[in-house]
Amino acid sequence: MVETQQSNKEELMAATPLLRARGISKYFGAVQALVDVDLEVDAHEVVALVGDNAAGKSTLARVIAGVHAPDEGTLEIDGEQVRTFTTRAARANGVATVFQELALAENLDVTANIFLGQELPDRGLLDEEAMETLARGYLKDLNARIPSPRTPVAHLTAGQRQCVAIARTLVGKPRIIVLDEPTSSLSVAQTAEVLTHIEQLRSMGLGVVIISHNLTDIRAVADRIEVLRHGRNNGSFIAAETAYEDIIAAITGAPRTSRRLA
Ligand SMILES: Nc1ncnc2c1ncn2[C@@H]1O[C@H](COP(=O)(O)OP(=O)(O)O)[C@@H](O)[C@H]1O
Ligand SMILES: [Mg+2]
């Protein structure tokens, strides 16, 4: 009896996704940026959000990040409905976001950038040595190719900067990380590095939402692919089982040739 209750509870918990957005709509005047959009992300999962320009990807990222409150719909984190849409509340709920503008300080080193403006609760300002040790740990967790936590950001490649921006989110011990176009301005080699960081986040148990235009990247790293088109869900795919053409068809609205999931 006790065992049954336990397993029921486990099943219930397993059925609750880390992040669940349901029926999200967001309007900017006459522009319907998002209409009745659903999205679910589990721990240990990378979900790619794809779609053409103006499909609503960044708007959905901003709703999850607490930048925008949705006009309709609900957002749940670990089954708890989010009622306050501020970036502070989102961070407190374990949501971290890396926007396209990384906002790094060129003149500061990697460690200083990771801790810029972030005091750890209860401990106040950390001393330099402790910050450097933590920074080194984050870089190691991400499998970073950065020479030293004391390297000035001005000396880093665009891919390494993206890594610093991701490492910066780890200070708050997030459960969900949203990355808006993290590879859009990167070379092939730098893109591969960032994809490695994303795989590391997944193996650390985080839920990851990656927005990208690059379907090759997406199919390399994502578990699931969610397509937005004109602000609406337009297909949900298991990355490993889906042909490139089917994703393109969902993005562009062309007729699909093979089976669509969900
Ligand atoms: N702050 C805003 N004010 C007005 N319109 C916006 C704003 N943010 C986004 N939009 C509009 O919402 C639509 C979706 O934009 P966005 O979410 O940035 O798309 P994507 O990231 O998929 O390219 C676009 O038509 C865009 O112009
Ligand atoms: Mg965008």
PDB file of C-alpha atoms and ligand atoms in Angstrom:
ATOM      1  CA  MET A   1       0.000   0.000   0.000  1.00  0.00           C
ATOM      2  CA  VAL A   2       2.696   2.395   1.041  1.00  0.00           C
ATOM      3  CA  GLU A   3       4.718   1.272  -1.955  1.00  0.00           C
ATOM      4  CA  THR A   4       1.817   1.943  -4.310  1.00  0.00           C
ATOM      5  CA  GLN A   5       1.318   5.414  -2.935  1.00  0.00           C
ATOM      6  CA  GLN A   6       5.000   6.088  -3.307  1.00  0.00           C
ATOM      7  CA  SER A   7       5.086   4.969  -6.923  1.00  0.00           C
ATOM      8  CA  ASN A   8       1.941   6.971  -7.694  1.00  0.00           C
ATOM      9  CA  LYS A   9       3.611  10.014  -6.253  1.00  0.00           C
ATOM     10  CA  GLU A  10       6.725   9.379  -8.314  1.00  0.00           C
ATOM     11  CA  GLU A  11       4.634   9.007 -11.441  1.00  0.00           C
ATOM     12  CA  LEU A  12       2.864  12.241 -10.667  1.00  0.00           C
ATOM     13  CA  MET A  13       6.121  14.058 -10.085  1.00  0.00           C
ATOM     14  CA  ALA A  14       7.599  12.604 -13.259  1.00  0.00           C
ATOM     15  CA  ALA A  15       4.559  13.887 -15.137  1.00  0.00           C
ATOM     16  CA  THR A  16       5.127  17.450 -13.937  1.00  0.00           C
ATOM     17  CA  PRO A  17       7.519  19.166 -16.317  1.00  0.00           C
ATOM     18  CA  LEU A  18      10.099  21.577 -15.002  1.00  0.00           C
ATOM     19  CA  LEU A  19       8.622  24.319 -17.137  1.00  0.00           C
ATOM     20  CA  ARG A  20       5.136  24.358 -18.594  1.00  0.00           C
ATOM     21  CA  ALA A  21       3.747  27.262 -20.583  1.00  0.00           C
ATOM     22  CA  ARG A  22       0.106  26.861 -21.561  1.00  0.00           C
ATOM     23  CA  GLY A  23      -1.989  28.971 -23.866  1.00  0.00           C
ATOM     24  CA  ILE A  24       0.403  31.906 -23.786  1.00  0.00           C
ATOM     25  CA  SER A  25      -0.658  34.936 -25.807  1.00  0.00           C
ATOM     26  CA  LYS A  26       1.181  38.239 -26.001  1.00  0.00           C
ATOM     27  CA  TYR A  27       0.121  41.257 -28.010  1.00  0.00           C
ATOM     28  CA  PHE A  28       2.015  44.422 -28.809  1.00  0.00           C
ATOM     29  CA  GLY A  29      -0.773  46.727 -29.947  1.00  0.00           C
ATOM     30  CA  ALA A  30      -2.131  45.100 -33.097  1.00  0.00           C
ATOM     31  CA  VAL A  31       0.811  42.687 -33.356  1.00  0.00           C
ATOM     32  CA  GLN A  32      -0.015  39.177 -32.157  1.00  0.00           C
ATOM     33  CA  ALA A  33       3.481  38.122 -31.128  1.00  0.00           C
ATOM     34  CA  LEU A  34       2.272  34.927 -29.417  1.00  0.00           C
ATOM     35  CA  VAL A  35      -1.113  33.235 -29.772  1.00  0.00           C
ATOM     36  CA  ASP A  36      -2.108  30.336 -27.500  1.00  0.00           C
ATOM     37  CA  VAL A  37       1.407  28.911 -27.297  1.00  0.00           C
ATOM     38  CA  ASP A  38       2.311  25.798 -25.307  1.00  0.00           C
ATOM     39  CA  LEU A  39       5.826  24.764 -24.324  1.00  0.00           C
ATOM     40  CA  GLU A  40       7.139  22.137 -21.931  1.00  0.00           C
ATOM     41  CA  VAL A  41      10.686  21.532 -20.800  1.00  0.00           C
ATOM     42  CA  ASP A  42      11.917  18.778 -18.515  1.00  0.00           C
ATOM     43  CA  ALA A  43      15.054  18.540 -16.450  1.00  0.00           C
ATOM     44  CA  HIS A  44      17.910  16.928 -18.419  1.00  0.00           C
ATOM     45  CA  GLU A  45      16.276  18.101 -21.631  1.00  0.00           C
ATOM     46  CA  VAL A  46      17.265  20.477 -24.419  1.00  0.00           C
ATOM     47  CA  VAL A  47      14.291  21.942 -26.258  1.00  0.00           C
ATOM     48  CA  ALA A  48      14.942  23.941 -29.395  1.00  0.00           C
ATOM     49  CA  LEU A  49      12.610  26.760 -30.271  1.00  0.00           C
ATOM     50  CA  VAL A  50      12.765  27.453 -33.984  1.00  0.00           C
ATOM     51  CA  GLY A  51      10.886  29.597 -36.433  1.00  0.00           C
ATOM     52  CA  ASP A  52      11.305  32.290 -39.031  1.00  0.00           C
ATOM     53  CA  ASN A  53      11.992  35.926 -38.175  1.00  0.00           C
ATOM     54  CA  ALA A  54       9.184  37.448 -36.117  1.00  0.00           C
ATOM     55  CA  ALA A  55       7.741  34.008 -35.278  1.00  0.00           C
ATOM     56  CA  GLY A  56       7.639  34.987 -31.595  1.00  0.00           C
ATOM     57  CA  LYS A  57      10.675  33.085 -30.294  1.00  0.00           C
ATOM     58  CA  SER A  58      12.282  35.973 -28.422  1.00  0.00           C
ATOM     59  CA  THR A  59       8.936  37.096 -27.055  1.00  0.00           C
ATOM     60  CA  LEU A  60       8.352  33.637 -25.581  1.00  0.00           C
ATOM     61  CA  ALA A  61      11.876  33.708 -24.132  1.00  0.00           C
ATOM     62  CA  ARG A  62      11.107  37.096 -22.561  1.00  0.00           C
ATOM     63  CA  VAL A  63       7.860  35.823 -21.046  1.00  0.00           C
ATOM     64  CA  ILE A  64       9.742  32.897 -19.496  1.00  0.00           C
ATOM     65  CA  ALA A  65      12.449  35.307 -18.316  1.00  0.00           C
ATOM     66  CA  GLY A  66       9.867  37.586 -16.699  1.00  0.00           C
ATOM     67  CA  VAL A  67      10.570  40.519 -19.018  1.00  0.00           C
ATOM     68  CA  HIS A  68       7.002  40.428 -20.353  1.00  0.00           C
ATOM     69  CA  ALA A  69       3.847  39.305 -18.591  1.00  0.00           C
ATOM     70  CA  PRO A  70       1.660  37.250 -20.943  1.00  0.00           C
ATOM     71  CA  ASP A  71      -1.753  38.692 -21.853  1.00  0.00           C
ATOM     72  CA  GLU A  72      -3.241  35.212 -21.615  1.00  0.00           C
ATOM     73  CA  GLY A  73      -2.108  31.797 -20.495  1.00  0.00           C
ATOM     74  CA  THR A  74      -0.170  30.359 -17.609  1.00  0.00           C
ATOM     75  CA  LEU A  75       3.423  29.558 -16.836  1.00  0.00           C
ATOM     76  CA  GLU A  76       4.279  26.870 -14.298  1.00  0.00           C
ATOM     77  CA  ILE A  77       7.661  26.037 -12.901  1.00  0.00           C
ATOM     78  CA  ASP A  78       7.830  22.641 -11.241  1.00  0.00           C
ATOM     79  CA  GLY A  79       4.029  22.666 -11.137  1.00  0.00           C
ATOM     80  CA  GLU A  80       3.840  26.059  -9.392  1.00  0.00           C
ATOM     81  CA  GLN A  81       2.054  28.781 -11.302  1.00  0.00           C
ATOM     82  CA  VAL A  82       4.090  31.925 -11.842  1.00  0.00           C
ATOM     83  CA  ARG A  83       2.103  34.975 -10.751  1.00  0.00           C
ATOM     84  CA  THR A  84       4.766  37.676 -10.792  1.00  0.00           C
ATOM     85  CA  PHE A  85       6.405  38.418 -14.114  1.00  0.00           C
ATOM     86  CA  THR A  86       9.639  40.196 -13.291  1.00  0.00           C
ATOM     87  CA  THR A  87      13.182  39.172 -14.118  1.00  0.00           C
ATOM     88  CA  ARG A  88      13.889  39.015 -10.401  1.00  0.00           C
ATOM     89  CA  ALA A  89      10.973  36.620  -9.780  1.00  0.00           C
ATOM     90  CA  ALA A  90      12.050  34.476 -12.726  1.00  0.00           C
ATOM     91  CA  ARG A  91      15.585  34.231 -11.344  1.00  0.00           C
ATOM     92  CA  ALA A  92      14.209  33.351  -7.923  1.00  0.00           C
ATOM     93  CA  ASN A  93      12.209  30.577  -9.624  1.00  0.00           C
ATOM     94  CA  GLY A  94      15.412  29.181 -11.098  1.00  0.00           C
ATOM     95  CA  VAL A  95      15.119  30.618 -14.602  1.00  0.00           C
ATOM     96  CA  ALA A  96      18.238  32.086 -16.181  1.00  0.00           C
ATOM     97  CA  THR A  97      18.340  33.737 -19.584  1.00  0.00           C
ATOM     98  CA  VAL A  98      21.167  34.616 -21.932  1.00  0.00           C
ATOM     99  CA  PHE A  99      19.972  37.213 -24.404  1.00  0.00           C
ATOM    100  CA  GLN A 100      21.687  37.998 -27.669  1.00  0.00           C
ATOM    101  CA  GLU A 101      23.338  41.066 -26.234  1.00  0.00           C
ATOM    102  CA  LEU A 102      25.671  39.415 -23.743  1.00  0.00           C
ATOM    103  CA  ALA A 103      26.360  42.626 -21.807  1.00  0.00           C
ATOM    104  CA  LEU A 104      29.892  41.679 -20.805  1.00  0.00           C
ATOM    105  CA  ALA A 105      32.404  44.235 -19.565  1.00  0.00           C
ATOM    106  CA  GLU A 106      35.319  44.259 -22.019  1.00  0.00           C
ATOM    107  CA  ASN A 107      37.786  45.723 -19.569  1.00  0.00           C
ATOM    108  CA  LEU A 108      37.194  43.100 -16.877  1.00  0.00           C
ATOM    109  CA  ASP A 109      38.422  39.516 -16.678  1.00  0.00           C
ATOM    110  CA  VAL A 110      36.336  36.334 -16.864  1.00  0.00           C
ATOM    111  CA  THR A 111      35.870  36.013 -13.098  1.00  0.00           C
ATOM    112  CA  ALA A 112      34.821  39.641 -12.674  1.00  0.00           C
ATOM    113  CA  ASN A 113      32.328  39.274 -15.512  1.00  0.00           C
ATOM    114  CA  ILE A 114      30.819  36.109 -14.061  1.00  0.00           C
ATOM    115  CA  PHE A 115      30.221  37.847 -10.715  1.00  0.00           C
ATOM    116  CA  LEU A 116      29.411  41.294 -12.066  1.00  0.00           C
ATOM    117  CA  GLY A 117      26.478  42.642 -10.067  1.00  0.00           C
ATOM    118  CA  GLN A 118      25.829  39.282  -8.407  1.00  0.00           C
ATOM    119  CA  GLU A 119      26.308  38.938  -4.711  1.00  0.00           C
ATOM    120  CA  LEU A 120      25.641  35.477  -3.392  1.00  0.00           C
ATOM    121  CA  PRO A 121      22.823  35.497  -0.841  1.00  0.00           C
ATOM    122  CA  ASP A 122      23.925  35.273   2.796  1.00  0.00           C
ATOM    123  CA  ARG A 123      27.548  35.643   2.013  1.00  0.00           C
ATOM    124  CA  GLY A 124      27.722  39.198   0.748  1.00  0.00           C
ATOM    125  CA  LEU A 125      30.595  40.047  -1.530  1.00  0.00           C
ATOM    126  CA  LEU A 126      32.959  37.188  -2.070  1.00  0.00           C
ATOM    127  CA  ASP A 127      36.654  37.647  -1.864  1.00  0.00           C
ATOM    128  CA  GLU A 128      38.644  37.495  -5.062  1.00  0.00           C
ATOM    129  CA  GLU A 129      40.115  34.087  -4.411  1.00  0.00           C
ATOM    130  CA  ALA A 130      36.766  32.450  -3.699  1.00  0.00           C
ATOM    131  CA  MET A 131      35.240  34.043  -6.810  1.00  0.00           C
ATOM    132  CA  GLU A 132      38.123  32.793  -8.933  1.00  0.00           C
ATOM    133  CA  THR A 133      37.722  29.263  -7.548  1.00  0.00           C
ATOM    134  CA  LEU A 134      33.989  29.284  -8.284  1.00  0.00           C
ATOM    135  CA  ALA A 135      34.574  30.738 -11.749  1.00  0.00           C
ATOM    136  CA  ARG A 136      37.110  28.023 -12.508  1.00  0.00           C
ATOM    137  CA  GLY A 137      34.532  25.437 -11.406  1.00  0.00           C
ATOM    138  CA  TYR A 138      31.812  26.866 -13.680  1.00  0.00           C
ATOM    139  CA  LEU A 139      34.184  26.876 -16.639  1.00  0.00           C
ATOM    140  CA  LYS A 140      35.141  23.282 -15.908  1.00  0.00           C
ATOM    141  CA  ASP A 141      31.467  22.273 -15.594  1.00  0.00           C
ATOM    142  CA  LEU A 142      30.815  23.789 -19.015  1.00  0.00           C
ATOM    143  CA  ASN A 143      33.881  22.151 -20.562  1.00  0.00           C
ATOM    144  CA  ALA A 144      35.088  25.635 -21.433  1.00  0.00           C
ATOM    145  CA  ARG A 145      38.070  26.357 -23.609  1.00  0.00           C
ATOM    146  CA  ILE A 146      39.135  29.506 -21.847  1.00  0.00           C
ATOM    147  CA  PRO A 147      42.790  29.784 -20.830  1.00  0.00           C
ATOM    148  CA  SER A 148      42.212  31.151 -17.345  1.00  0.00           C
ATOM    149  CA  PRO A 149      39.465  32.677 -15.191  1.00  0.00           C
ATOM    150  CA  ARG A 150      41.721  35.744 -15.131  1.00  0.00           C
ATOM    151  CA  THR A 151      41.783  36.227 -18.916  1.00  0.00           C
ATOM    152  CA  PRO A 152      40.360  39.642 -19.857  1.00  0.00           C
ATOM    153  CA  VAL A 153      37.120  39.336 -21.829  1.00  0.00           C
ATOM    154  CA  ALA A 154      38.624  41.622 -24.487  1.00  0.00           C
ATOM    155  CA  HIS A 155      40.964  38.713 -25.374  1.00  0.00           C
ATOM    156  CA  LEU A 156      38.197  36.157 -25.856  1.00  0.00           C
ATOM    157  CA  THR A 157      36.552  34.901 -29.039  1.00  0.00           C
ATOM    158  CA  ALA A 158      32.803  35.330 -29.552  1.00  0.00           C
ATOM    159  CA  GLY A 159      32.318  31.664 -28.608  1.00  0.00           C
ATOM    160  CA  GLN A 160      34.274  32.064 -25.388  1.00  0.00           C
ATOM    161  CA  ARG A 161      32.234  35.153 -24.542  1.00  0.00           C
ATOM    162  CA  GLN A 162      29.078  33.129 -24.944  1.00  0.00           C
ATOM    163  CA  CYS A 163      30.583  30.644 -22.507  1.00  0.00           C
ATOM    164  CA  VAL A 164      31.244  33.420 -19.974  1.00  0.00           C
ATOM    165  CA  ALA A 165      27.645  34.589 -20.351  1.00  0.00           C
ATOM    166  CA  ILE A 166      26.417  31.043 -19.692  1.00  0.00           C
ATOM    167  CA  ALA A 167      28.807  30.627 -16.740  1.00  0.00           C
ATOM    168  CA  ARG A 168      27.436  33.842 -15.324  1.00  0.00           C
ATOM    169  CA  THR A 169      23.972  32.319 -15.091  1.00  0.00           C
ATOM    170  CA  LEU A 170      25.320  29.409 -13.023  1.00  0.00           C
ATOM    171  CA  VAL A 171      26.026  31.702 -10.046  1.00  0.00           C
ATOM    172  CA  GLY A 172      22.280  31.754  -9.317  1.00  0.00           C
ATOM    173  CA  LYS A 173      22.068  27.922  -9.483  1.00  0.00           C
ATOM    174  CA  PRO A 174      19.341  27.906 -12.137  1.00  0.00           C
ATOM    175  CA  ARG A 175      17.209  24.920 -13.105  1.00  0.00           C
ATOM    176  CA  ILE A 176      16.200  26.274 -16.499  1.00  0.00           C
ATOM    177  CA  ILE A 177      18.383  28.194 -18.926  1.00  0.00           C
ATOM    178  CA  VAL A 178      17.005  30.001 -21.943  1.00  0.00           C
ATOM    179  CA  LEU A 179      19.522  30.902 -24.647  1.00  0.00           C
ATOM    180  CA  ASP A 180      18.376  33.282 -27.387  1.00  0.00           C
ATOM    181  CA  GLU A 181      20.367  32.646 -30.579  1.00  0.00           C
ATOM    182  CA  PRO A 182      23.630  31.721 -28.813  1.00  0.00           C
ATOM    183  CA  THR A 183      25.366  30.646 -32.023  1.00  0.00           C
ATOM    184  CA  SER A 184      24.055  33.227 -34.484  1.00  0.00           C
ATOM    185  CA  SER A 185      27.309  35.156 -34.873  1.00  0.00           C
ATOM    186  CA  LEU A 186      29.777  32.320 -34.330  1.00  0.00           C
ATOM    187  CA  SER A 187      32.185  30.419 -36.567  1.00  0.00           C
ATOM    188  CA  VAL A 188      31.737  26.682 -37.045  1.00  0.00           C
ATOM    189  CA  ALA A 189      34.398  25.878 -34.416  1.00  0.00           C
ATOM    190  CA  GLN A 190      32.972  28.346 -31.901  1.00  0.00           C
ATOM    191  CA  THR A 191      29.483  26.970 -32.494  1.00  0.00           C
ATOM    192  CA  ALA A 192      30.740  23.470 -31.695  1.00  0.00           C
ATOM    193  CA  GLU A 193      32.137  24.790 -28.403  1.00  0.00           C
ATOM    194  CA  VAL A 194      28.829  26.374 -27.434  1.00  0.00           C
ATOM    195  CA  LEU A 195      26.959  23.175 -28.310  1.00  0.00           C
ATOM    196  CA  THR A 196      29.308  21.338 -25.949  1.00  0.00           C
ATOM    197  CA  HIS A 197      28.402  23.808 -23.175  1.00  0.00           C
ATOM    198  CA  ILE A 198      24.724  23.114 -23.819  1.00  0.00           C
ATOM    199  CA  GLU A 199      25.290  19.368 -23.591  1.00  0.00           C
ATOM    200  CA  GLN A 200      27.077  19.957 -20.294  1.00  0.00           C
ATOM    201  CA  LEU A 201      24.090  21.926 -18.972  1.00  0.00           C
ATOM    202  CA  ARG A 202      21.839  19.023 -19.863  1.00  0.00           C
ATOM    203  CA  SER A 203      24.083  16.504 -18.138  1.00  0.00           C
ATOM    204  CA  MET A 204      24.089  18.760 -15.065  1.00  0.00           C
ATOM    205  CA  GLY A 205      20.320  18.185 -15.002  1.00  0.00           C
ATOM    206  CA  LEU A 206      19.134  21.560 -16.231  1.00  0.00           C
ATOM    207  CA  GLY A 207      16.302  22.140 -18.646  1.00  0.00           C
ATOM    208  CA  VAL A 208      17.571  24.133 -21.617  1.00  0.00           C
ATOM    209  CA  VAL A 209      15.637  26.156 -24.185  1.00  0.00           C
ATOM    210  CA  ILE A 210      17.765  27.099 -27.165  1.00  0.00           C
ATOM    211  CA  ILE A 211      16.515  29.475 -29.823  1.00  0.00           C
ATOM    212  CA  SER A 212      18.329  29.148 -33.115  1.00  0.00           C
ATOM    213  CA  HIS A 213      18.070  29.600 -36.844  1.00  0.00           C
ATOM    214  CA  ASN A 214      20.606  26.893 -37.510  1.00  0.00           C
ATOM    215  CA  LEU A 215      18.867  23.552 -37.932  1.00  0.00           C
ATOM    216  CA  THR A 216      22.132  21.669 -38.130  1.00  0.00           C
ATOM    217  CA  ASP A 217      23.069  22.912 -34.652  1.00  0.00           C
ATOM    218  CA  ILE A 218      19.604  22.241 -33.370  1.00  0.00           C
ATOM    219  CA  ARG A 219      19.485  18.697 -34.622  1.00  0.00           C
ATOM    220  CA  ALA A 220      22.925  18.077 -33.124  1.00  0.00           C
ATOM    221  CA  VAL A 221      22.026  19.202 -29.626  1.00  0.00           C
ATOM    222  CA  ALA A 222      18.261  19.232 -29.061  1.00  0.00           C
ATOM    223  CA  ASP A 223      16.083  16.440 -27.740  1.00  0.00           C
ATOM    224  CA  ARG A 224      12.881  18.083 -28.926  1.00  0.00           C
ATOM    225  CA  ILE A 225      12.179  20.770 -31.474  1.00  0.00           C
ATOM    226  CA  GLU A 226       9.243  23.143 -31.095  1.00  0.00           C
ATOM    227  CA  VAL A 227       8.318  25.224 -34.110  1.00  0.00           C
ATOM    228  CA  LEU A 228       6.652  28.618 -33.895  1.00  0.00           C
ATOM    229  CA  ARG A 229       5.076  30.192 -36.946  1.00  0.00           C
ATOM    230  CA  HIS A 230       3.339  33.577 -36.879  1.00  0.00           C
ATOM    231  CA  GLY A 231       3.265  33.374 -33.081  1.00  0.00           C
ATOM    232  CA  ARG A 232       1.630  29.933 -32.893  1.00  0.00           C
ATOM    233  CA  ASN A 233       2.833  26.397 -32.245  1.00  0.00           C
ATOM    234  CA  ASN A 234       3.335  24.757 -35.615  1.00  0.00           C
ATOM    235  CA  GLY A 235       4.925  21.405 -34.870  1.00  0.00           C
ATOM    236  CA  SER A 236       6.608  19.432 -32.146  1.00  0.00           C
ATOM    237  CA  PHE A 237       9.318  16.988 -33.115  1.00  0.00           C
ATOM    238  CA  ILE A 238      11.678  14.480 -31.571  1.00  0.00           C
ATOM    239  CA  ALA A 239      15.023  15.708 -32.918  1.00  0.00           C
ATOM    240  CA  ALA A 240      16.579  12.290 -33.516  1.00  0.00           C
ATOM    241  CA  GLU A 241      13.567  11.012 -35.452  1.00  0.00           C
ATOM    242  CA  THR A 242      12.806  13.982 -37.645  1.00  0.00           C
ATOM    243  CA  ALA A 243      13.906  14.780 -41.162  1.00  0.00           C
ATOM    244  CA  TYR A 244      15.321  18.206 -41.901  1.00  0.00           C
ATOM    245  CA  GLU A 245      12.605  18.736 -44.538  1.00  0.00           C
ATOM    246  CA  ASP A 246       9.813  18.244 -42.005  1.00  0.00           C
ATOM    247  CA  ILE A 247      11.207  20.935 -39.718  1.00  0.00           C
ATOM    248  CA  ILE A 248      11.648  23.314 -42.640  1.00  0.00           C
ATOM    249  CA  ALA A 249       8.070  22.609 -43.727  1.00  0.00           C
ATOM    250  CA  ALA A 250       6.771  23.441 -40.244  1.00  0.00           C
ATOM    251  CA  ILE A 251       8.804  26.654 -40.147  1.00  0.00           C
ATOM    252  CA  THR A 252       7.716  27.847 -43.578  1.00  0.00           C
ATOM    253  CA  GLY A 253       4.198  26.429 -43.609  1.00  0.00           C
ATOM    254  CA  ALA A 254       4.833  24.243 -46.661  1.00  0.00           C
ATOM    255  CA  PRO A 255       2.878  20.976 -46.910  1.00  0.00           C
ATOM    256  CA  ARG A 256       4.513  18.203 -44.898  1.00  0.00           C
ATOM    257  CA  THR A 257       5.474  14.934 -46.463  1.00  0.00           C
ATOM    258  CA  SER A 258       5.866  12.751 -43.377  1.00  0.00           C
ATOM    259  CA  ARG A 259       4.353  12.266 -39.970  1.00  0.00           C
ATOM    260  CA  ARG A 260       4.246  15.080 -37.454  1.00  0.00           C
ATOM    261  CA  LEU A 261       4.500  14.217 -33.769  1.00  0.00           C
ATOM    262  CA  ALA A 262       2.114  15.466 -31.092  1.00  0.00           C
TER     263      ALA A 262
HETATM  264  N1  LIG B   1       8.589  45.093 -27.532  1.00  0.00           N
HETATM  265  C1  LIG B   1       7.919  44.941 -28.679  1.00  0.00           C
HETATM  266  N2  LIG B   1       7.087  45.913 -29.127  1.00  0.00           N
HETATM  267  C2  LIG B   1       6.380  45.758 -30.261  1.00  0.00           C
HETATM  268  N3  LIG B   1       6.452  44.676 -31.042  1.00  0.00           N
HETATM  269  C3  LIG B   1       7.266  43.683 -30.663  1.00  0.00           C
HETATM  270  C4  LIG B   1       8.041  43.758 -29.470  1.00  0.00           C
HETATM  271  N4  LIG B   1       8.758  42.603 -29.348  1.00  0.00           N
HETATM  272  C5  LIG B   1       8.444  41.857 -30.410  1.00  0.00           C
HETATM  273  N5  LIG B   1       7.543  42.494 -31.212  1.00  0.00           N
HETATM  274  C6  LIG B   1       6.955  41.950 -32.440  1.00  0.00           C
HETATM  275  O1  LIG B   1       6.463  40.664 -32.140  1.00  0.00           O
HETATM  276  C7  LIG B   1       6.703  39.771 -33.215  1.00  0.00           C
HETATM  277  C8  LIG B   1       7.549  38.599 -32.709  1.00  0.00           C
HETATM  278  O2  LIG B   1       8.859  39.077 -32.450  1.00  0.00           O
HETATM  279  P1  LIG B   1      10.010  38.189 -31.829  1.00  0.00           P
HETATM  280  O3  LIG B   1       9.471  37.472 -30.651  1.00  0.00           O
HETATM  281  O4  LIG B   1      11.185  39.068 -31.619  1.00  0.00           O
HETATM  282  O5  LIG B   1      10.282  37.148 -33.001  1.00  0.00           O
HETATM  283  P2  LIG B   1      11.539  36.188 -33.272  1.00  0.00           P
HETATM  284  O6  LIG B   1      12.437  36.212 -32.075  1.00  0.00           O
HETATM  285  O7  LIG B   1      10.936  34.859 -33.568  1.00  0.00           O
HETATM  286  O8  LIG B   1      12.222  36.750 -34.505  1.00  0.00           O
HETATM  287  C9  LIG B   1       7.364  40.587 -34.304  1.00  0.00           C
HETATM  288  O9  LIG B   1       6.364  41.014 -35.203  1.00  0.00           O
HETATM  289  C10 LIG B   1       7.970  41.751 -33.548  1.00  0.00           C
HETATM  290  O10 LIG B   1       8.090  42.872 -34.350  1.00  0.00           O
HETATM  291 MG    MG B   2      14.455  36.719 -31.804  1.00  0.00          MG
END
